C-alpha cells in the first residue's frame, strides 16, 4: 500500500506535502524548489516536461506549452471565462464534445482534467522520489468557490493521474488547518486567499480539533494573473503608441512580455521601482525594436487598485453571510503568492484592522493543510475535523423559470435534501430534472450542473408514481443524486448528463493510457537523494 | 476497529433518528443559547464525524455519515435566527411528526405571505403587473411597473426590494 500526500493544485503553481513523524513538510522538486509551476510543455519528440522546467519553455515552445489550465477546468466552452482565456492564451483552446473545453497541442486534443493529471503526476513523482516509496493516495485542494463540475473535473484529474483522491478540500480551509495544527486554538479566523487565478475568503471558527467554516465567498476568475495582464496591457499600449506595433499580435513576443511582466510584478514587492528591458522584442523593416520601460510601485498599485477592491466586496459578502464584522475576528491569514505584495498586504491590513499571522508561508500553507487532512483520513488518529460548507445554493428548475432551492449556500456538508416527483401524463416512463448551482432566483442565470433523468418508471395513471429524489452534497462538495419509489422503496434508476464533463469510461481509458505512457518514458529518475 | 458498543449505539440511533427533532439530535433543550448550540455541534461532530472512521467498512461509514448529516442539518436550522423560531413553532404544534425535518419551502411560503402588496389600488395593480412580467421574464416591463408602483408608495419595502432584484437581473443579463 502506498503513501498519502496533500497536493495544492494551483492555477500558476503547485506544491506537494506530507506529514512525516507528526510534522507536516513541503517536498522539494528535482530543482530543489518547494513550488512547481503548473505548466506542461509538449515537446516535438512526443515527450512532455512538467513544472518549473516547463515554464522555462514558455517562450521557445509557446504554442505547445499549457499554463493556467485551472482557469478552464470544469467550464463549458461557451462560458465567458473560456472566451476570456482564449483571448490571452498562447496555446489553442477548442470546443470538444458536449460543450466541453479541449486544449489542442501538436495536433492532439487534451481534456482539461488530463492536463491537470499531468501536473498531479509530476507532484506524485516528486513525493515518490523523496520518500522512496509509492504514492497512490492524495487529498487535493480546490478554491472554496469551485462548483460541482469544477470539483468533479479536478477529482477526475487525480484519477487519471493514478491517484486515489481521498478527498477534495477547499484551499482556505486547508490553510486554516495548517495554521491551527497542534495549537489547540479557540479563535475566529479569516483566510484571505488570493491565488494566481482565483480569490476566496473563508471565515472559520476553530475549537481545538474542530474547524468550522462559518461562511465562504469567492471569485473564481480573479487572481494574480489579472495583475500580470494589467502590466502586459500597460506595456503593450505604451509600445503601440510609440511604435505603432502591437506586441499582443505576435505570440512569441507576447509570451516574452508576459514573463517580463510577471517578473516585474514580483520585483515590485521588494523594490520601489523596476526596469523592464526586452531587446529586439519586435522586428521591423528597419530592424529590431527594444522595449525598455521603468515602472514604480505606486503606479502599479493604482493600476490594480480596483482588482484589490473587488476582493473586499467579496469579503463584505462573507462577513455579512456569517453575521460577523471584522471586529469579531481573532486572526487573519494570507494565502497565495500575490499576497506577498506589499500593496495587497497594506490594503488587507486596512480592511481587517489586523496584521496577518506571520508564521504562515502563503505559498506552502495550502498543501501542508492537505497533507494534514490526508494523514487524518489514513492514519485513523483523531486529527483535525473539518466542518465545511457548500459555497453556493443547489436547486432545480421549475416551470415558471424560478429556481427551487434545495440546499442553500453555506450549509454544512455533507448534507442532503429530498423532493418527491411524479408524472404529468398517463403511462409516462421518464421524468427529467435540471439541476443548477447559484444564487439567482431564476435558474437560467445560474450554472447548470446537468440533467437527471428518472427512467423506467412503471406505467401508471398521471400523478400516481411517487419518486423520492435525494440530492446529496458529499464531503468533497460534489453532488450525488439518488432516487427511490416512495411506495415500494425500490431504487429508481437515475441517468445523469453533465455538460462538459468526462464519462467514467473516458476517465478509465485515459488513466490506462497515461499509465502505459508513463512506464514507456520513465526517463526522469532522481539520481541524488534529496535532503531536507 | 470500531468498538462493539459504539457500533450498537450507532445501529440503534439509525433506527430512531427519523423520530427525533433537531434539539434532540444535538442533545440541547429548546431554550438553549446560540453558544450552547455551537458547542453541542462541535461535541457531536467529535463523535460522529465520518473522517474519524474513514478506514472502517463502508456499511458502517454509510450509517455514521447518515447520522452526521442530520447533526449538520440540525445545526444549520438551529443556528439560524430566522429558521430556528419557525422550526420550533412547528415541532411544538399539533403536526409535530410532519415537521421534524426542516423544509425551506415552508419558510419561503411564510415570508411571501408577509409580503406587502401595497395599499392603494393603483400601486397594487402595478405591482401585480410587475409580478406577471417577471413570470414572463420581461424584466424591462417589470422594472417600469415597479417604478410606477414606487411612485405611488415610495416607502413600500417589498416594491423596493423587488426593483433592486430586477435591476440586478438586468445588469447580469447585459454581462452575458
XYZ file of C-alpha atoms in Angstrom, chain A residues 165-167 188 205-210 212 214 323 373 376-378 380 382 384-387 400-416 418-419 440-445 472-473 475, chain B residues 1-2 34 38 41-43 45-47 49-56 65-66 68-70 72-73 75-76 79-81 83 101-105 108 112 134-137 139 162 165 168-169 172-173 175-176:
102
model
C -8.356 11.038 -4.365
C -9.197 10.634 -0.683
C -10.882 13.983 -0.514
C -12.373 33.008 14.774
C -14.218 29.139 13.959
C -11.556 26.874 15.398
C -12.372 24.930 18.558
C -9.203 22.949 19.274
C -9.503 19.974 16.909
C -12.682 21.163 15.168
C -15.927 25.050 11.360
C -18.827 29.801 9.129
C -23.351 37.666 10.573
C -6.074 16.052 6.154
C -6.171 12.324 9.440
C -8.033 10.172 6.938
C -5.489 7.392 6.547
C -7.012 6.724 11.958
C -8.281 11.874 15.866
C -8.404 17.679 12.700
C -12.118 17.522 11.999
C -13.298 19.778 9.208
C -16.815 21.137 9.182
C -42.194 29.243 -14.112
C -38.467 29.815 -14.679
C -37.707 30.082 -10.985
C -35.094 28.002 -9.233
C -36.433 25.825 -6.444
C -33.576 25.933 -3.937
C -32.974 22.603 -2.220
C -29.764 23.374 -0.363
C -28.747 26.931 0.463
C -25.185 28.163 0.285
C -23.102 27.991 3.457
C -24.950 24.840 4.521
C -22.628 22.461 6.407
C -21.622 19.417 4.349
C -22.250 16.518 3.985
C -25.915 17.324 3.550
C -28.939 16.158 1.617
C -35.251 15.270 -0.893
C -38.185 16.069 -3.126
C -30.083 33.947 -8.729
C -33.762 33.232 -8.254
C -34.075 32.453 -11.965
C -32.410 29.183 -12.805
C -31.296 30.354 -16.241
C -28.953 32.831 -14.590
C -26.651 14.939 -1.669
C -23.604 17.166 -1.384
C -17.729 15.969 1.960
C -11.609 -1.072 14.581
C -14.723 0.468 15.992
C -26.646 30.132 20.446
C -22.496 25.584 18.633
C -22.478 20.779 17.261
C -18.740 20.552 17.934
C -19.225 17.834 20.547
C -19.029 16.186 15.461
C -16.255 14.776 17.617
C -18.338 11.607 17.964
C -17.635 12.924 12.067
C -17.154 10.358 9.256
C -13.485 11.333 8.803
C -12.742 9.514 12.054
C -13.993 6.273 10.514
C -12.536 6.648 7.014
C -10.768 3.264 7.174
C -13.776 1.373 8.551
C -22.469 9.617 7.589
C -26.270 9.467 7.617
C -23.669 13.113 10.831
C -25.728 14.651 8.024
C -28.592 15.014 10.477
C -25.216 19.177 10.358
C -28.834 19.720 9.324
C -27.113 22.829 13.430
C -27.929 24.587 10.159
C -28.055 28.264 14.389
C -30.133 30.429 12.050
C -32.052 33.237 13.786
C -35.182 29.358 10.800
C -37.154 17.850 9.184
C -36.980 21.447 8.123
C -38.389 22.356 4.734
C -37.147 25.534 3.055
C -40.341 25.799 1.029
C -40.445 30.712 1.874
C -44.158 35.506 0.843
C -41.228 38.706 -14.003
C -43.011 35.390 -14.558
C -42.731 36.032 -18.298
C -39.121 37.094 -17.864
C -37.658 42.319 -16.792
C -38.225 43.651 -5.949
C -33.708 42.357 -7.726
C -29.618 43.115 -10.706
C -31.041 40.617 -13.172
C -26.340 40.351 -15.127
C -28.112 39.742 -18.439
C -22.985 40.893 -18.909
C -23.789 37.717 -20.846
